[in-house]
């Protein structure tokens, strides 16, 4: 029976943040814990399944591997739940050469039969870029140019690492395989070739521009499409825009991590927008309408009922943030703060006194009559 998708197991979307993952896992764990469901094999299996899914998705490195390779990333002992990862770390450069294949091949190459003569994966690492946007930009979405400095293929040697007029030669230690085998008792162990670092080739005359690496650091301007409704933690993937691969290997991906700045007026709660609006005491007592600013940048009219108390909340439907991948918006929740006037002028005091004499407060009814 094939494994279910880990995101499906937890009932979350593929861009779910850490808080959402933890909440979904806790709910499933409480519902299906063996102590609460004795002798229930189905519940025990759901508990095990949820624990395995959460163990992978809560870890940025494991999650990045799962997003790229699915369950295959953890098969045959290569870095599954509870295991480690080879290569570089995600965010600082992703998964470099080595990784899962090294662990498995070194331990079981004689029995797997598939590792013989295979070279290292020369795909470039995934990279991370942190992008800050304002709440208004998150509402509308935007096309933004960013400047990144990343390793790109060297133009002087076309990524080969060899100086002009020369070319890499086959490694004499591994015969171009990038790996060497050693017999250790009953087992035959395969390891990365120390002479060529798994490349299968050696460079006797390295390129002066890149020092034989085949890559140089370069600043590039990339255009990022930020969809309307993004929130802090949203990831945007730019395929093939990460680190250049070694010796002609495929480039990695660039992941844009979005962070939405705080706002002086609005507070975000998911797709809803919270705001506080001051209301004159007379308007709160008698009722009326006020114009309220919205995150869209426009004013919306809100009706205040007579007798409204400070702290009461009104909902303006559809005035919140756009919801990603849905043609819908959240709401704006407006909290009324009734203002009591101070430092009245004599004229204002007389007007206020006339108003008070025309209204008589009845204790217990919370209204003027």
Tab-separated table of C-alpha atoms in Angstrom:
chain	number	residue	atom	x	y	z
A	1	UNK	CA	0.000	0.000	0.000
A	2	UNK	CA	1.495	3.352	-1.049
A	3	UNK	CA	2.060	6.073	1.498
A	4	UNK	CA	-0.277	9.024	1.641
A	5	UNK	CA	1.053	12.508	0.987
A	6	UNK	CA	2.319	14.014	4.270
A	7	UNK	CA	0.411	17.270	3.710
A	8	UNK	CA	-2.750	15.254	3.107
A	9	UNK	CA	-2.129	13.259	6.288
A	10	UNK	CA	-2.046	16.451	8.389
A	11	UNK	CA	-4.821	18.093	6.363
A	12	UNK	CA	-2.811	21.226	5.538
A	13	UNK	CA	-1.805	23.027	2.346
A	14	UNK	CA	1.707	22.725	0.933
A	15	UNK	CA	2.556	26.292	1.999
A	16	UNK	CA	1.369	25.791	5.600
A	17	UNK	CA	3.570	27.530	8.182
A	18	UNK	CA	5.076	25.982	11.312
A	19	UNK	CA	2.203	27.089	13.531
A	20	UNK	CA	-0.393	25.511	11.241
A	21	UNK	CA	1.577	22.260	11.042
A	22	UNK	CA	1.907	22.033	14.819
A	23	UNK	CA	-1.786	22.752	15.385
A	24	UNK	CA	-2.875	20.127	12.857
A	25	UNK	CA	-0.525	17.512	14.323
A	26	UNK	CA	-1.609	18.137	17.926
A	27	UNK	CA	-5.247	17.739	16.981
A	28	UNK	CA	-4.634	14.427	15.196
A	29	UNK	CA	-2.332	13.165	17.960
A	30	UNK	CA	-4.907	13.873	20.667
A	31	UNK	CA	-7.703	12.234	18.694
A	32	UNK	CA	-5.753	9.093	17.821
A	33	UNK	CA	-3.347	8.582	20.723
A	34	UNK	CA	-3.182	4.883	21.731
A	35	UNK	CA	-3.913	5.770	25.372
A	36	UNK	CA	-7.260	7.219	24.319
A	37	UNK	CA	-7.992	4.491	21.787
A	38	UNK	CA	-6.923	1.170	23.314
A	39	UNK	CA	-7.138	-1.843	20.957
A	40	UNK	CA	-7.993	0.443	18.021
A	41	UNK	CA	-5.531	-0.487	15.288
A	42	UNK	CA	-6.888	2.104	12.861
A	43	UNK	CA	-6.364	4.931	15.372
A	44	UNK	CA	-2.868	3.651	16.159
A	45	UNK	CA	-2.010	3.683	12.463
A	46	UNK	CA	-3.349	7.242	12.057
A	47	UNK	CA	-1.284	8.325	15.079
A	48	UNK	CA	1.875	6.753	13.619
A	49	UNK	CA	1.161	8.268	10.205
A	50	UNK	CA	0.617	11.776	11.629
A	51	UNK	CA	3.771	11.540	13.767
A	52	UNK	CA	5.856	10.526	10.762
A	53	UNK	CA	4.419	13.335	8.614
A	54	UNK	CA	4.982	15.987	11.291
A	55	UNK	CA	8.514	14.781	12.011
A	56	UNK	CA	9.430	15.448	8.374
A	57	UNK	CA	7.498	18.660	7.703
A	58	UNK	CA	8.528	20.452	10.917
A	59	UNK	CA	12.196	20.202	9.907
A	60	UNK	CA	13.126	22.730	7.137
A	61	UNK	CA	15.777	20.433	5.634
A	62	UNK	CA	13.596	17.333	5.613
A	63	UNK	CA	10.630	19.322	4.299
A	64	UNK	CA	12.672	20.776	1.439
A	65	UNK	CA	13.828	17.267	0.512
A	66	UNK	CA	10.268	15.933	0.675
A	67	UNK	CA	8.952	18.804	-1.464
A	68	UNK	CA	11.511	17.967	-4.135
A	69	UNK	CA	11.591	14.168	-4.026
A	70	UNK	CA	8.486	13.054	-2.137
A	71	UNK	CA	8.676	9.817	-0.157
A	72	UNK	CA	11.644	8.708	-2.264
A	73	UNK	CA	13.790	11.143	-0.270
A	74	UNK	CA	13.519	8.894	2.787
A	75	UNK	CA	13.497	5.434	1.293
A	76	UNK	CA	16.297	2.903	1.843
A	77	UNK	CA	17.579	4.651	4.975
A	78	UNK	CA	18.608	7.842	3.210
A	79	UNK	CA	17.743	10.541	5.712
A	80	UNK	CA	14.205	9.492	6.703
A	81	UNK	CA	12.454	10.527	9.913
A	82	UNK	CA	14.958	10.455	12.725
A	83	UNK	CA	17.919	10.328	10.285
A	84	UNK	CA	20.357	12.957	9.153
A	85	UNK	CA	20.937	14.759	5.888
A	86	UNK	CA	24.050	15.011	3.777
A	87	UNK	CA	25.213	18.051	1.872
A	88	UNK	CA	24.514	21.680	2.649
A	89	UNK	CA	21.558	22.933	4.683
A	90	UNK	CA	18.452	24.467	3.179
A	91	UNK	CA	18.423	28.251	3.431
A	92	UNK	CA	22.219	28.401	3.527
A	93	UNK	CA	22.461	26.535	0.263
A	94	UNK	CA	20.091	23.562	0.091
A	95	UNK	CA	21.262	19.999	-0.546
A	96	UNK	CA	24.690	19.776	-2.066
A	97	UNK	CA	26.573	16.925	-3.715
A	98	UNK	CA	26.626	13.780	-1.593
A	99	UNK	CA	23.396	13.717	0.388
A	100	UNK	CA	21.231	10.640	0.325
A	101	UNK	CA	23.161	8.664	-2.306
A	102	UNK	CA	26.401	8.789	-0.289
A	103	UNK	CA	24.831	7.359	2.855
A	104	UNK	CA	23.115	4.497	1.096
A	105	UNK	CA	25.908	3.653	-1.327
A	106	UNK	CA	28.597	3.596	1.327
A	107	UNK	CA	26.655	1.147	3.487
A	108	UNK	CA	24.889	-1.102	0.962
A	109	UNK	CA	26.364	-0.555	-2.499
A	110	UNK	CA	27.243	-4.226	-2.968
A	111	UNK	CA	23.654	-5.288	-2.415
A	112	UNK	CA	21.798	-2.411	-4.056
A	113	UNK	CA	23.435	-2.997	-7.427
A	114	UNK	CA	22.572	0.502	-8.639
A	115	UNK	CA	25.477	2.532	-7.281
A	116	UNK	CA	28.296	0.980	-9.318
A	117	UNK	CA	30.054	3.597	-11.451
A	118	UNK	CA	27.628	6.380	-10.621
A	119	UNK	CA	29.024	9.904	-10.289
A	120	UNK	CA	27.992	12.505	-7.773
A	121	UNK	CA	24.996	14.736	-8.386
A	122	UNK	CA	26.360	18.095	-9.563
A	123	UNK	CA	23.097	20.037	-9.207
A	124	UNK	CA	23.564	23.443	-7.608
A	125	UNK	CA	22.240	24.186	-4.129
A	126	UNK	CA	18.889	25.808	-3.413
A	127	UNK	CA	19.190	29.346	-2.071
A	128	UNK	CA	17.018	31.593	0.099
A	129	UNK	CA	16.122	35.276	-0.204
A	130	UNK	CA	14.145	37.172	2.466
A	131	UNK	CA	11.701	39.714	1.025
A	132	UNK	CA	9.918	42.342	3.143
A	133	UNK	CA	6.683	43.867	1.834
A	134	UNK	CA	4.217	46.348	3.299
A	135	UNK	CA	0.676	45.353	4.235
A	136	UNK	CA	-0.646	47.422	1.333
A	137	UNK	CA	1.672	45.576	-1.073
A	138	UNK	CA	0.545	42.251	0.364
A	139	UNK	CA	-3.055	43.339	-0.242
A	140	UNK	CA	-2.583	44.346	-3.859
A	141	UNK	CA	0.238	42.008	-4.906
A	142	UNK	CA	3.188	43.343	-6.873
A	143	UNK	CA	5.960	42.651	-9.349
A	144	UNK	CA	9.234	43.383	-7.582
A	145	UNK	CA	12.826	43.351	-8.826
A	146	UNK	CA	15.392	41.928	-6.406
A	147	UNK	CA	19.180	41.863	-6.629
A	148	UNK	CA	20.922	38.644	-5.572
A	149	UNK	CA	24.577	37.640	-5.630
A	150	UNK	CA	24.840	33.954	-6.511
A	151	UNK	CA	27.353	31.527	-8.052
A	152	UNK	CA	26.862	31.401	-11.838
A	153	UNK	CA	28.624	29.436	-14.540
A	154	UNK	CA	32.014	30.937	-15.436
A	155	UNK	CA	31.980	32.447	-18.920
A	156	UNK	CA	35.761	32.175	-19.361
A	157	UNK	CA	35.732	28.373	-19.215
A	158	UNK	CA	32.036	27.706	-19.920
A	159	UNK	CA	31.748	26.138	-16.490
A	160	UNK	CA	34.409	23.458	-17.085
A	161	UNK	CA	36.923	24.917	-14.621
A	162	UNK	CA	39.790	24.436	-17.089
A	163	UNK	CA	41.852	27.264	-18.574
A	164	UNK	CA	41.339	28.264	-22.199
A	165	UNK	CA	43.028	25.782	-24.539
A	166	UNK	CA	42.904	22.940	-22.037
A	167	UNK	CA	40.227	20.618	-20.739
A	168	UNK	CA	39.637	18.386	-17.714
A	169	UNK	CA	41.127	14.895	-17.886
A	170	UNK	CA	39.654	11.661	-16.623
A	171	UNK	CA	40.571	10.937	-13.012
A	172	UNK	CA	43.099	8.110	-12.865
A	173	UNK	CA	42.062	7.054	-9.373
A	174	UNK	CA	38.389	6.315	-10.075
A	175	UNK	CA	38.498	6.026	-13.865
A	176	UNK	CA	35.964	8.808	-14.218
A	177	UNK	CA	33.329	7.194	-12.000
A	178	UNK	CA	33.710	9.737	-9.199
A	179	UNK	CA	33.642	6.889	-6.651
A	180	UNK	CA	36.071	4.234	-5.492
A	181	UNK	CA	35.323	0.789	-4.050
A	182	UNK	CA	37.094	-0.922	-1.186
A	183	UNK	CA	36.600	-4.467	0.090
A	184	UNK	CA	36.133	-4.612	3.849
A	185	UNK	CA	35.655	-8.219	4.830
A	186	UNK	CA	32.288	-9.434	3.631
A	187	UNK	CA	31.212	-5.969	2.449
A	188	UNK	CA	32.302	-3.880	-0.515
A	189	UNK	CA	32.109	-0.196	0.389
A	190	UNK	CA	31.896	2.645	-2.133
A	191	UNK	CA	33.100	6.132	-1.289
A	192	UNK	CA	33.538	9.462	-3.028
A	193	UNK	CA	36.851	9.595	-4.839
A	194	UNK	CA	39.296	11.733	-2.832
A	195	UNK	CA	41.368	12.606	-5.894
A	196	UNK	CA	38.594	14.334	-7.858
A	197	UNK	CA	36.035	14.926	-5.055
A	198	UNK	CA	33.481	12.888	-6.962
A	199	UNK	CA	33.723	14.870	-10.198
A	200	UNK	CA	35.282	12.048	-12.230
A	201	UNK	CA	37.702	14.517	-13.785
A	202	UNK	CA	40.776	16.432	-12.663
A	203	UNK	CA	41.980	19.822	-13.841
A	204	UNK	CA	45.713	20.277	-14.342
A	205	UNK	CA	45.457	23.848	-15.667
A	206	UNK	CA	42.615	25.613	-13.788
A	207	UNK	CA	40.782	28.634	-15.168
A	208	UNK	CA	42.181	31.855	-13.698
A	209	UNK	CA	38.757	33.537	-13.548
A	210	UNK	CA	37.113	30.920	-11.340
A	211	UNK	CA	40.122	29.085	-9.904
A	212	UNK	CA	38.955	25.794	-11.391
A	213	UNK	CA	35.571	25.825	-9.680
A	214	UNK	CA	33.687	26.531	-12.910
A	215	UNK	CA	31.571	29.152	-11.112
A	216	UNK	CA	31.932	32.811	-10.162
A	217	UNK	CA	29.903	35.107	-7.920
A	218	UNK	CA	27.669	37.473	-9.864
A	219	UNK	CA	24.934	39.971	-9.009
A	220	UNK	CA	21.709	39.404	-10.902
A	221	UNK	CA	18.411	41.280	-11.003
A	222	UNK	CA	15.409	38.949	-10.859
A	223	UNK	CA	11.726	39.809	-11.170
A	224	UNK	CA	9.512	38.286	-8.487
A	225	UNK	CA	5.740	38.085	-8.837
A	226	UNK	CA	4.219	38.460	-5.361
A	227	UNK	CA	0.548	37.379	-5.402
A	228	UNK	CA	-2.134	39.343	-3.566
A	229	UNK	CA	-2.859	37.977	-0.102
A	230	UNK	CA	0.624	36.765	0.855
A	231	UNK	CA	1.383	36.527	4.557
A	232	UNK	CA	4.547	36.202	6.599
A	233	UNK	CA	6.035	32.768	5.894
A	234	UNK	CA	4.755	32.488	2.317
A	235	UNK	CA	7.379	30.906	0.038
A	236	UNK	CA	7.761	31.719	-3.646
A	237	UNK	CA	9.900	29.326	-5.725
A	238	UNK	CA	11.961	30.528	-8.670
A	239	UNK	CA	12.949	27.318	-10.438
A	240	UNK	CA	16.511	27.176	-11.744
A	241	UNK	CA	17.449	30.565	-10.241
A	242	UNK	CA	19.599	29.158	-7.421
A	243	UNK	CA	23.247	28.204	-7.360
A	244	UNK	CA	24.753	27.055	-10.669
A	245	UNK	CA	25.621	23.368	-10.838
A	246	UNK	CA	29.201	22.112	-10.982
A	247	UNK	CA	30.722	21.345	-14.374
A	248	UNK	CA	27.510	21.919	-16.307
A	249	UNK	CA	25.163	20.499	-13.658
A	250	UNK	CA	21.617	21.845	-13.342
A	251	UNK	CA	21.065	24.990	-11.279
A	252	UNK	CA	19.234	24.835	-7.966
A	253	UNK	CA	16.130	26.841	-7.077
A	254	UNK	CA	15.760	30.191	-5.355
A	255	UNK	CA	13.155	30.377	-2.598
A	256	UNK	CA	11.700	33.781	-1.719
A	257	UNK	CA	10.547	33.907	1.919
A	258	UNK	CA	8.010	36.721	2.341
A	259	UNK	CA	7.700	38.780	5.523
A	260	UNK	CA	4.858	41.337	5.838
A	261	UNK	CA	5.751	44.450	7.826
A	262	UNK	CA	3.602	45.644	10.724
A	263	UNK	CA	1.200	48.535	10.100
A	264	UNK	CA	0.516	51.585	12.310
A	265	UNK	CA	-3.275	51.337	11.891
A	266	UNK	CA	-4.185	47.792	10.896
A	267	UNK	CA	-3.473	44.464	12.545
A	268	UNK	CA	-3.734	41.285	10.511
A	269	UNK	CA	-5.421	38.106	11.742
A	270	UNK	CA	-5.205	35.625	8.873
A	271	UNK	CA	-7.381	37.076	6.115
A	272	UNK	CA	-9.126	39.486	8.519
A	273	UNK	CA	-8.003	43.036	9.284
A	274	UNK	CA	-8.444	44.518	12.756
A	275	UNK	CA	-8.612	48.278	13.392
A	276	UNK	CA	-9.676	50.704	16.119
A	277	UNK	CA	-11.701	53.826	15.340
A	278	UNK	CA	-12.396	56.776	17.704
A	279	UNK	CA	-16.060	57.835	17.838
A	280	UNK	CA	-17.435	61.022	19.469
A	281	UNK	CA	-19.521	60.391	22.570
A	282	UNK	CA	-22.592	62.107	21.050
A	283	UNK	CA	-22.437	59.908	17.924
A	284	UNK	CA	-22.101	56.772	20.042
A	285	UNK	CA	-25.104	57.827	22.117
A	286	UNK	CA	-27.363	58.992	19.291
A	287	UNK	CA	-26.136	56.776	16.444
A	288	UNK	CA	-24.970	57.785	12.977
A	289	UNK	CA	-22.355	56.961	10.368
A	290	UNK	CA	-18.584	57.293	10.200
A	291	UNK	CA	-16.033	56.837	7.407
A	292	UNK	CA	-13.460	54.162	8.195
A	293	UNK	CA	-10.087	53.712	6.410
A	294	UNK	CA	-9.504	50.298	4.813
A	295	UNK	CA	-6.329	48.457	3.851
A	296	UNK	CA	-7.346	48.941	0.215
A	297	UNK	CA	-6.589	52.650	0.684
A	298	UNK	CA	-10.219	53.789	0.420
A	299	UNK	CA	-12.829	54.888	2.969
A	300	UNK	CA	-15.815	52.721	3.829
A	301	UNK	CA	-18.985	53.963	5.544
A	302	UNK	CA	-19.915	52.252	8.822
A	303	UNK	CA	-23.258	52.683	10.604
A	304	UNK	CA	-23.001	53.122	14.375
A	305	UNK	CA	-26.082	52.132	16.336
A	306	UNK	CA	-27.440	54.391	19.070
A	307	UNK	CA	-26.126	53.467	22.510
A	308	UNK	CA	-22.905	51.913	21.227
A	309	UNK	CA	-20.419	51.273	24.019
A	310	UNK	CA	-16.639	51.633	23.819
A	311	UNK	CA	-14.999	48.378	22.781
A	312	UNK	CA	-17.880	47.143	20.633
A	313	UNK	CA	-16.813	45.531	17.357
A	314	UNK	CA	-18.420	45.907	13.946
A	315	UNK	CA	-17.721	43.639	10.975
A	316	UNK	CA	-17.298	45.034	7.470
A	317	UNK	CA	-17.550	41.996	5.212
A	318	UNK	CA	-15.151	41.637	2.309
A	319	UNK	CA	-12.947	44.524	3.444
A	320	UNK	CA	-10.078	42.313	4.639
A	321	UNK	CA	-7.145	40.680	2.850
A	322	UNK	CA	-7.442	38.650	-0.371
A	323	UNK	CA	-7.303	34.886	0.228
A	324	UNK	CA	-4.533	33.143	-1.744
A	325	UNK	CA	-5.724	31.034	-4.679
A	326	UNK	CA	-9.351	31.973	-3.974
A	327	UNK	CA	-11.528	34.731	-5.365
A	328	UNK	CA	-12.492	35.902	-1.888
A	329	UNK	CA	-11.535	38.387	0.819
A	330	UNK	CA	-11.547	38.347	4.587
A	331	UNK	CA	-13.410	40.906	6.710
A	332	UNK	CA	-12.390	44.081	8.520
A	333	UNK	CA	-13.236	44.103	12.229
A	334	UNK	CA	-13.650	47.649	13.553
A	335	UNK	CA	-13.459	48.237	17.299
A	336	UNK	CA	-15.169	51.436	18.453
A	337	UNK	CA	-13.431	53.613	21.031
A	338	UNK	CA	-15.848	56.203	22.408
A	339	UNK	CA	-14.132	59.522	23.094
A	340	UNK	CA	-15.082	61.551	26.151
A	341	UNK	CA	-14.418	65.284	25.557
A	342	UNK	CA	-12.007	67.158	27.840
A	343	UNK	CA	-11.029	70.825	28.227
A	344	UNK	CA	-14.377	72.070	26.927
A	345	UNK	CA	-14.825	75.747	26.146
A	346	UNK	CA	-17.566	77.643	27.954
A	347	UNK	CA	-19.735	77.540	24.845
A	348	UNK	CA	-19.222	73.793	24.521
A	349	UNK	CA	-19.977	73.288	28.224
A	350	UNK	CA	-23.286	75.133	27.847
A	351	UNK	CA	-24.180	73.045	24.769
A	352	UNK	CA	-23.244	69.882	26.623
A	353	UNK	CA	-25.274	70.956	29.627
A	354	UNK	CA	-28.352	71.525	27.469
A	355	UNK	CA	-27.899	68.051	25.974
A	356	UNK	CA	-27.602	66.490	29.441
A	357	UNK	CA	-30.728	68.260	30.651
A	358	UNK	CA	-32.670	66.971	27.696
A	359	UNK	CA	-31.573	63.353	28.334
A	360	UNK	CA	-32.104	61.478	31.587
A	361	UNK	CA	-29.948	58.439	32.275
A	362	UNK	CA	-31.879	55.470	33.704
A	363	UNK	CA	-29.577	53.150	35.664
A	364	UNK	CA	-29.766	49.517	34.609
A	365	UNK	CA	-31.014	50.234	31.070
A	366	UNK	CA	-27.645	51.504	29.709
A	367	UNK	CA	-29.305	54.082	27.508
A	368	UNK	CA	-30.421	57.684	27.548
A	369	UNK	CA	-34.120	58.495	27.359
